[in-house]
Amino acid sequence: MGDRPFPMFIKKRKVTRMGKDVIIACDFSSREETLSFLDRFQEEKPFVKIGMELFYAEGPAIVRQIKQRGHKIFLDLKLHDIPNTVKKAMAVLSRLEVDMCNLHAGGTIPMMEAALEGLTRPDGSRPLLIAVTQLTSTDQTHMQKDLWIDRPIDEVVMHYAENAKKAGLDGVVCSPLEAGKVHDVCGSGFLTVTPGVRFADGEIGDQKRVATPALAREIGSDYIVVGRPITQADDPVAAYRRCWKDFVE
Ligand code: C5P
């Protein structure tokens, strides 16, 4: 990551929250690649994120298979459509027994409310539902030039987080740098799930608003989502353990 400084002005949280976990983004394009990657983990069962690439390649079967192996699953499909369509899609996803799924807060409060309704099973249970605020690959310049949103990005993220809370969702996906402020605005029980995690000595890639696992912990993330720093590491298990040690222990 070179000499890029991590911002130190971010408000840090004092209370260590329970239930912190490291979620590995399994951004692979086939079942074989994914399962052989997961086979490397003999001593632990990491929480796994299945995103669009793997889901579109292998469908619901891969979700069931990974679940059967005993992993918790965050199904990261980032739904964004009219409320009725999202509600029906969420009803289908809730049958997969995943632990967490998500949508774009940009879909508005009615869409988020409809999603929650669709996700809730007849017995009242449901996976956690998390809203994406602004993608961690989006920065202020992109937001202004491409999306014509002129407000500062942190205000936009907080506004979207408040909308998600109003709609009854469990938390947001946001940059680790925003996690402390989200807790201030939406309460400590409102979950922050944070991609954009990089080791201080690693590559940033296309992410813009990044933090190390240790800084994410200090700021108050509840879950860090880590992809390439683990999946592309020479020793993925060691990289996972490094994240775990810095973020959870
Ligand atoms: O490889 P890397 O650590 O950048 O992976 C981050 C993962 O988190 C990717 O699967 C990406 O799709 C996802 N994600 C993100 N930013 C968001 C929401 C999800 O990077 N706001």
mmCIF file of C-alpha atoms and ligand atoms in Angstrom:
data_model
loop_
_atom_site.group_PDB
_atom_site.id
_atom_site.type_symbol
_atom_site.label_atom_id
_atom_site.label_comp_id
_atom_site.label_asym_id
_atom_site.label_seq_id
_atom_site.Cartn_x
_atom_site.Cartn_y
_atom_site.Cartn_z
ATOM 1 C CA MET A 1 0.000 0.000 0.000
ATOM 2 C CA GLY A 2 3.090 2.148 -0.141
ATOM 3 C CA ASP A 3 3.178 5.229 2.047
ATOM 4 C CA ARG A 4 -0.534 5.975 1.745
ATOM 5 C CA PRO A 5 -1.520 7.219 5.210
ATOM 6 C CA PHE A 6 -4.570 5.850 6.977
ATOM 7 C CA PRO A 7 -6.673 8.748 8.203
ATOM 8 C CA MET A 8 -6.282 9.118 11.948
ATOM 9 C CA PHE A 9 -8.995 11.722 12.491
ATOM 10 C CA ILE A 10 -11.753 9.135 12.396
ATOM 11 C CA LYS A 11 -13.885 8.898 15.517
ATOM 12 C CA LYS A 12 -13.121 5.655 17.356
ATOM 13 C CA ARG A 13 -15.558 3.622 19.452
ATOM 14 C CA LYS A 14 -14.846 2.782 23.052
ATOM 15 C CA VAL A 15 -16.998 -0.293 23.446
ATOM 16 C CA THR A 16 -15.878 -3.581 21.935
ATOM 17 C CA ARG A 17 -18.910 -5.106 20.308
ATOM 18 C CA MET A 18 -19.759 -8.783 20.569
ATOM 19 C CA GLY A 19 -20.154 -10.949 17.489
ATOM 20 C CA LYS A 20 -17.318 -9.477 15.481
ATOM 21 C CA ASP A 21 -16.347 -11.691 12.570
ATOM 22 C CA VAL A 22 -14.189 -11.822 9.466
ATOM 23 C CA ILE A 23 -16.168 -12.600 6.293
ATOM 24 C CA ILE A 24 -14.180 -13.926 3.332
ATOM 25 C CA ALA A 25 -15.417 -12.630 -0.032
ATOM 26 C CA CYS A 26 -15.331 -15.775 -2.181
ATOM 27 C CA ASP A 27 -15.195 -13.939 -5.495
ATOM 28 C CA PHE A 28 -14.562 -17.014 -7.614
ATOM 29 C CA SER A 29 -16.286 -18.023 -10.821
ATOM 30 C CA SER A 30 -16.715 -21.734 -10.262
ATOM 31 C CA ARG A 31 -17.758 -24.266 -7.681
ATOM 32 C CA GLU A 32 -14.476 -26.165 -8.033
ATOM 33 C CA GLU A 33 -12.333 -23.120 -7.386
ATOM 34 C CA THR A 34 -14.454 -22.092 -4.405
ATOM 35 C CA LEU A 35 -14.552 -25.480 -2.755
ATOM 36 C CA SER A 36 -10.844 -26.098 -3.242
ATOM 37 C CA PHE A 37 -10.204 -22.686 -1.691
ATOM 38 C CA LEU A 38 -12.443 -23.540 1.288
ATOM 39 C CA ASP A 39 -10.779 -26.966 1.619
ATOM 40 C CA ARG A 40 -7.636 -25.165 2.714
ATOM 41 C CA PHE A 41 -9.391 -24.241 5.954
ATOM 42 C CA GLN A 42 -9.068 -27.359 8.059
ATOM 43 C CA GLU A 43 -9.242 -25.847 11.526
ATOM 44 C CA GLU A 44 -11.799 -23.092 11.116
ATOM 45 C CA LYS A 45 -15.098 -22.539 9.288
ATOM 46 C CA PRO A 46 -14.925 -18.962 8.074
ATOM 47 C CA PHE A 47 -18.021 -16.836 7.480
ATOM 48 C CA VAL A 48 -18.220 -16.708 3.667
ATOM 49 C CA LYS A 49 -19.558 -14.068 1.304
ATOM 50 C CA ILE A 50 -21.050 -15.303 -1.948
ATOM 51 C CA GLY A 51 -21.315 -12.502 -4.456
ATOM 52 C CA MET A 52 -22.690 -12.049 -7.940
ATOM 53 C CA GLU A 53 -19.845 -13.800 -9.756
ATOM 54 C CA LEU A 54 -20.180 -17.110 -7.956
ATOM 55 C CA PHE A 55 -23.968 -16.981 -7.597
ATOM 56 C CA TYR A 56 -24.528 -16.234 -11.274
ATOM 57 C CA ALA A 57 -22.074 -18.984 -12.222
ATOM 58 C CA GLU A 58 -23.335 -21.734 -9.958
ATOM 59 C CA GLY A 59 -26.770 -20.675 -8.724
ATOM 60 C CA PRO A 60 -28.476 -21.577 -5.440
ATOM 61 C CA ALA A 61 -26.806 -25.015 -5.347
ATOM 62 C CA ILE A 62 -23.468 -23.508 -4.338
ATOM 63 C CA VAL A 63 -25.147 -21.670 -1.465
ATOM 64 C CA ARG A 64 -26.669 -24.898 -0.183
ATOM 65 C CA GLN A 65 -23.411 -26.776 -0.575
ATOM 66 C CA ILE A 66 -21.334 -24.241 1.351
ATOM 67 C CA LYS A 67 -24.034 -24.028 4.018
ATOM 68 C CA GLN A 68 -23.974 -27.820 4.365
ATOM 69 C CA ARG A 69 -20.251 -27.619 5.009
ATOM 70 C CA GLY A 70 -21.053 -25.568 8.085
ATOM 71 C CA HIS A 71 -20.148 -22.055 6.954
ATOM 72 C CA LYS A 72 -22.231 -18.990 7.713
ATOM 73 C CA ILE A 73 -23.146 -17.205 4.494
ATOM 74 C CA PHE A 74 -23.548 -13.573 3.511
ATOM 75 C CA LEU A 75 -25.329 -13.588 0.141
ATOM 76 C CA ASP A 76 -24.139 -10.351 -1.434
ATOM 77 C CA LEU A 77 -26.448 -9.813 -4.404
ATOM 78 C CA LYS A 78 -27.117 -6.094 -3.763
ATOM 79 C CA LEU A 79 -30.709 -6.046 -4.935
ATOM 80 C CA HIS A 80 -32.002 -2.795 -6.443
ATOM 81 C CA ASP A 81 -35.319 -2.787 -8.332
ATOM 82 C CA ILE A 82 -38.940 -1.784 -7.845
ATOM 83 C CA PRO A 83 -40.290 -2.746 -4.388
ATOM 84 C CA ASN A 84 -42.527 -5.557 -5.609
ATOM 85 C CA THR A 85 -39.737 -7.257 -7.532
ATOM 86 C CA VAL A 86 -37.300 -6.964 -4.646
ATOM 87 C CA LYS A 87 -39.893 -8.295 -2.194
ATOM 88 C CA LYS A 88 -40.489 -11.395 -4.315
ATOM 89 C CA ALA A 89 -36.794 -11.973 -4.924
ATOM 90 C CA MET A 90 -36.089 -11.696 -1.196
ATOM 91 C CA ALA A 91 -38.831 -14.244 -0.459
ATOM 92 C CA VAL A 92 -36.993 -16.699 -2.722
ATOM 93 C CA LEU A 93 -33.620 -15.931 -1.123
ATOM 94 C CA SER A 94 -34.964 -16.414 2.398
ATOM 95 C CA ARG A 95 -35.536 -20.089 1.559
ATOM 96 C CA LEU A 96 -31.804 -20.563 1.053
ATOM 97 C CA GLU A 97 -31.268 -20.227 4.817
ATOM 98 C CA VAL A 98 -28.404 -17.759 4.435
ATOM 99 C CA ASP A 99 -27.343 -15.702 7.437
ATOM 100 C CA MET A 100 -27.157 -12.276 5.814
ATOM 101 C CA CYS A 101 -28.203 -10.652 2.546
ATOM 102 C CA ASN A 102 -28.261 -7.153 1.153
ATOM 103 C CA LEU A 103 -29.650 -4.500 -1.166
ATOM 104 C CA HIS A 104 -28.821 -0.951 -2.273
ATOM 105 C CA ALA A 105 -30.146 1.769 0.048
ATOM 106 C CA GLY A 106 -30.363 3.884 -3.132
ATOM 107 C CA GLY A 107 -33.513 1.887 -3.921
ATOM 108 C CA THR A 108 -35.343 4.086 -1.333
ATOM 109 C CA ILE A 109 -37.192 3.331 1.909
ATOM 110 C CA PRO A 110 -40.249 1.691 0.282
ATOM 111 C CA MET A 111 -37.967 -0.731 -1.547
ATOM 112 C CA MET A 112 -36.134 -1.590 1.684
ATOM 113 C CA GLU A 113 -39.418 -2.103 3.565
ATOM 114 C CA ALA A 114 -40.699 -4.370 0.824
ATOM 115 C CA ALA A 115 -37.433 -6.339 0.918
ATOM 116 C CA LEU A 116 -37.767 -6.899 4.638
ATOM 117 C CA GLU A 117 -41.310 -8.105 4.223
ATOM 118 C CA GLY A 118 -40.299 -10.526 1.483
ATOM 119 C CA LEU A 119 -37.350 -11.842 3.459
ATOM 120 C CA THR A 120 -39.379 -12.619 6.582
ATOM 121 C CA ARG A 121 -40.393 -16.275 6.661
ATOM 122 C CA PRO A 122 -43.856 -17.415 7.768
ATOM 123 C CA ASP A 123 -42.467 -18.236 11.243
ATOM 124 C CA GLY A 124 -41.137 -14.662 11.617
ATOM 125 C CA SER A 125 -37.469 -15.596 11.243
ATOM 126 C CA ARG A 126 -35.230 -14.078 8.568
ATOM 127 C CA PRO A 127 -31.585 -13.531 7.636
ATOM 128 C CA LEU A 128 -29.962 -10.229 8.588
ATOM 129 C CA LEU A 129 -30.687 -7.552 5.991
ATOM 130 C CA ILE A 130 -28.003 -4.986 5.313
ATOM 131 C CA ALA A 131 -28.055 -1.985 2.974
ATOM 132 C CA VAL A 132 -25.198 -0.845 0.764
ATOM 133 C CA THR A 133 -24.791 2.911 1.234
ATOM 134 C CA GLN A 134 -22.181 4.012 -1.279
ATOM 135 C CA LEU A 135 -19.855 1.368 -2.687
ATOM 136 C CA THR A 136 -16.392 1.530 -1.170
ATOM 137 C CA SER A 137 -15.043 1.898 -4.711
ATOM 138 C CA THR A 138 -16.947 5.197 -5.061
ATOM 139 C CA ASP A 139 -15.261 8.405 -3.992
ATOM 140 C CA GLN A 140 -16.418 12.007 -3.802
ATOM 141 C CA THR A 141 -15.320 12.781 -7.365
ATOM 142 C CA HIS A 142 -17.196 9.849 -8.877
ATOM 143 C CA MET A 143 -20.252 10.687 -6.843
ATOM 144 C CA GLN A 144 -20.277 14.270 -8.100
ATOM 145 C CA LYS A 145 -19.236 13.686 -11.680
ATOM 146 C CA ASP A 146 -21.089 10.450 -12.439
ATOM 147 C CA LEU A 147 -24.046 10.496 -10.066
ATOM 148 C CA TRP A 148 -24.561 14.274 -9.726
ATOM 149 C CA ILE A 149 -24.703 13.963 -5.949
ATOM 150 C CA ASP A 150 -23.161 17.126 -4.562
ATOM 151 C CA ARG A 151 -23.363 16.461 -0.827
ATOM 152 C CA PRO A 152 -20.192 15.265 0.924
ATOM 153 C CA ILE A 153 -19.881 11.485 0.695
ATOM 154 C CA ASP A 154 -19.944 10.945 4.457
ATOM 155 C CA GLU A 155 -23.235 12.878 4.733
ATOM 156 C CA VAL A 156 -24.693 10.783 1.933
ATOM 157 C CA VAL A 157 -23.571 7.563 3.623
ATOM 158 C CA MET A 158 -25.118 8.657 6.955
ATOM 159 C CA HIS A 159 -28.364 9.691 5.287
ATOM 160 C CA TYR A 160 -28.647 6.335 3.522
ATOM 161 C CA ALA A 161 -27.837 4.564 6.796
ATOM 162 C CA GLU A 162 -30.622 6.478 8.566
ATOM 163 C CA ASN A 163 -33.013 5.525 5.769
ATOM 164 C CA ALA A 164 -32.047 1.870 6.187
ATOM 165 C CA LYS A 165 -32.689 2.123 9.910
ATOM 166 C CA LYS A 166 -36.070 3.792 9.334
ATOM 167 C CA ALA A 167 -36.990 0.941 7.002
ATOM 168 C CA GLY A 168 -36.203 -1.556 9.786
ATOM 169 C CA LEU A 169 -32.999 -3.034 8.378
ATOM 170 C CA ASP A 170 -30.263 -4.454 10.597
ATOM 171 C CA GLY A 171 -27.340 -2.396 9.382
ATOM 172 C CA VAL A 172 -25.324 -1.156 6.460
ATOM 173 C CA VAL A 173 -22.407 -2.060 4.293
ATOM 174 C CA CYS A 174 -20.012 0.857 4.458
ATOM 175 C CA SER A 175 -16.339 1.698 4.537
ATOM 176 C CA PRO A 176 -14.646 0.850 7.852
ATOM 177 C CA LEU A 177 -13.794 4.558 8.009
ATOM 178 C CA GLU A 178 -17.512 5.326 8.357
ATOM 179 C CA ALA A 179 -18.417 2.645 10.909
ATOM 180 C CA GLY A 180 -17.971 4.780 14.052
ATOM 181 C CA LYS A 181 -20.089 7.590 12.693
ATOM 182 C CA VAL A 182 -22.810 5.158 11.547
ATOM 183 C CA HIS A 183 -22.988 3.822 15.108
ATOM 184 C CA ASP A 184 -23.206 7.370 16.454
ATOM 185 C CA VAL A 185 -26.031 8.240 14.096
ATOM 186 C CA CYS A 186 -27.956 4.942 14.046
ATOM 187 C CA GLY A 187 -27.056 3.377 17.405
ATOM 188 C CA SER A 188 -24.560 0.777 18.538
ATOM 189 C CA GLY A 189 -26.901 -2.108 17.718
ATOM 190 C CA PHE A 190 -27.072 -1.115 14.068
ATOM 191 C CA LEU A 191 -24.562 -3.345 12.280
ATOM 192 C CA THR A 192 -21.673 -2.139 10.158
ATOM 193 C CA VAL A 193 -20.394 -4.630 7.601
ATOM 194 C CA THR A 194 -17.247 -3.232 6.078
ATOM 195 C CA PRO A 195 -15.392 -4.174 2.915
ATOM 196 C CA GLY A 196 -12.468 -2.053 1.770
ATOM 197 C CA VAL A 197 -10.082 -3.803 4.159
ATOM 198 C CA ARG A 198 -6.409 -3.951 3.312
ATOM 199 C CA PHE A 199 -3.233 -4.896 5.112
ATOM 200 C CA ALA A 200 -0.884 -1.934 5.575
ATOM 201 C CA ASP A 201 1.707 -3.729 3.436
ATOM 202 C CA GLY A 202 -0.761 -4.879 0.728
ATOM 203 C CA GLU A 203 -2.280 -3.681 -2.556
ATOM 204 C CA ILE A 204 -5.340 -1.392 -2.504
ATOM 205 C CA GLY A 205 -6.598 -2.363 -5.994
ATOM 206 C CA ASP A 206 -9.853 -0.638 -6.993
ATOM 207 C CA GLN A 207 -10.996 0.127 -3.441
ATOM 208 C CA LYS A 208 -10.873 3.770 -2.369
ATOM 209 C CA ARG A 209 -11.960 4.132 1.269
ATOM 210 C CA VAL A 210 -9.816 1.472 2.929
ATOM 211 C CA ALA A 211 -8.594 0.543 6.421
ATOM 212 C CA THR A 212 -6.508 -2.197 7.989
ATOM 213 C CA PRO A 213 -8.296 -4.868 10.076
ATOM 214 C CA ALA A 214 -6.865 -3.270 13.228
ATOM 215 C CA LEU A 215 -8.151 0.191 12.313
ATOM 216 C CA ALA A 216 -11.555 -1.267 11.353
ATOM 217 C CA ARG A 217 -11.707 -2.772 14.825
ATOM 218 C CA GLU A 218 -10.751 0.502 16.510
ATOM 219 C CA ILE A 219 -13.366 2.436 14.586
ATOM 220 C CA GLY A 220 -16.017 -0.137 15.468
ATOM 221 C CA SER A 221 -16.853 -2.322 12.449
ATOM 222 C CA ASP A 222 -18.951 -5.321 13.378
ATOM 223 C CA TYR A 223 -17.889 -7.482 10.429
ATOM 224 C CA ILE A 224 -15.020 -6.972 8.020
ATOM 225 C CA VAL A 225 -15.401 -8.344 4.505
ATOM 226 C CA VAL A 226 -12.055 -9.327 3.060
ATOM 227 C CA GLY A 227 -11.580 -10.605 -0.476
ATOM 228 C CA ARG A 228 -8.329 -10.364 -2.393
ATOM 229 C CA PRO A 229 -6.041 -9.836 0.624
ATOM 230 C CA ILE A 230 -7.066 -13.410 1.618
ATOM 231 C CA THR A 231 -8.078 -15.129 -1.646
ATOM 232 C CA GLN A 232 -5.019 -13.929 -3.590
ATOM 233 C CA ALA A 233 -2.552 -14.427 -0.735
ATOM 234 C CA ASP A 234 0.209 -17.014 -1.066
ATOM 235 C CA ASP A 235 -1.137 -18.508 2.152
ATOM 236 C CA PRO A 236 -4.863 -17.673 2.442
ATOM 237 C CA VAL A 237 -5.251 -19.409 5.815
ATOM 238 C CA ALA A 238 -2.407 -17.343 7.280
ATOM 239 C CA ALA A 239 -3.927 -14.165 5.805
ATOM 240 C CA TYR A 240 -7.337 -15.057 7.293
ATOM 241 C CA ARG A 241 -5.740 -15.683 10.681
ATOM 242 C CA ARG A 242 -3.914 -12.365 10.456
ATOM 243 C CA CYS A 243 -7.253 -10.609 9.867
ATOM 244 C CA TRP A 244 -8.852 -12.535 12.703
ATOM 245 C CA LYS A 245 -6.029 -11.711 15.105
ATOM 246 C CA ASP A 246 -6.032 -8.006 14.235
ATOM 247 C CA PHE A 247 -9.825 -7.613 14.092
ATOM 248 C CA VAL A 248 -11.388 -10.085 16.526
ATOM 249 C CA GLU A 249 -8.903 -11.216 19.187
HETATM 250 O O1 C5P B 1 -11.221 -8.112 -2.839
HETATM 251 P P1 C5P B 1 -11.850 -7.119 -1.914
HETATM 252 O O2 C5P B 1 -11.364 -7.217 -0.491
HETATM 253 O O3 C5P B 1 -11.804 -5.696 -2.446
HETATM 254 O O4 C5P B 1 -13.385 -7.570 -1.886
HETATM 255 C C1 C5P B 1 -14.399 -6.777 -1.315
HETATM 256 C C2 C5P B 1 -15.694 -7.465 -1.499
HETATM 257 O O5 C5P B 1 -16.721 -6.680 -0.891
HETATM 258 C C3 C5P B 1 -16.102 -7.643 -2.966
HETATM 259 O O6 C5P B 1 -16.775 -8.878 -3.064
HETATM 260 C C4 C5P B 1 -17.059 -6.500 -3.219
HETATM 261 O O7 C5P B 1 -18.040 -6.832 -4.170
HETATM 262 C C5 C5P B 1 -17.705 -6.322 -1.858
HETATM 263 N N1 C5P B 1 -18.231 -4.987 -1.572
HETATM 264 C C6 C5P B 1 -17.455 -3.846 -1.629
HETATM 265 N N2 C5P B 1 -17.999 -2.623 -1.361
HETATM 266 C C7 C5P B 1 -19.282 -2.520 -1.027
HETATM 267 C C8 C5P B 1 -20.076 -3.659 -0.968
HETATM 268 C C9 C5P B 1 -19.512 -4.903 -1.242
HETATM 269 O O8 C5P B 1 -16.277 -3.937 -1.905
HETATM 270 N N3 C5P B 1 -19.777 -1.340 -0.693
#
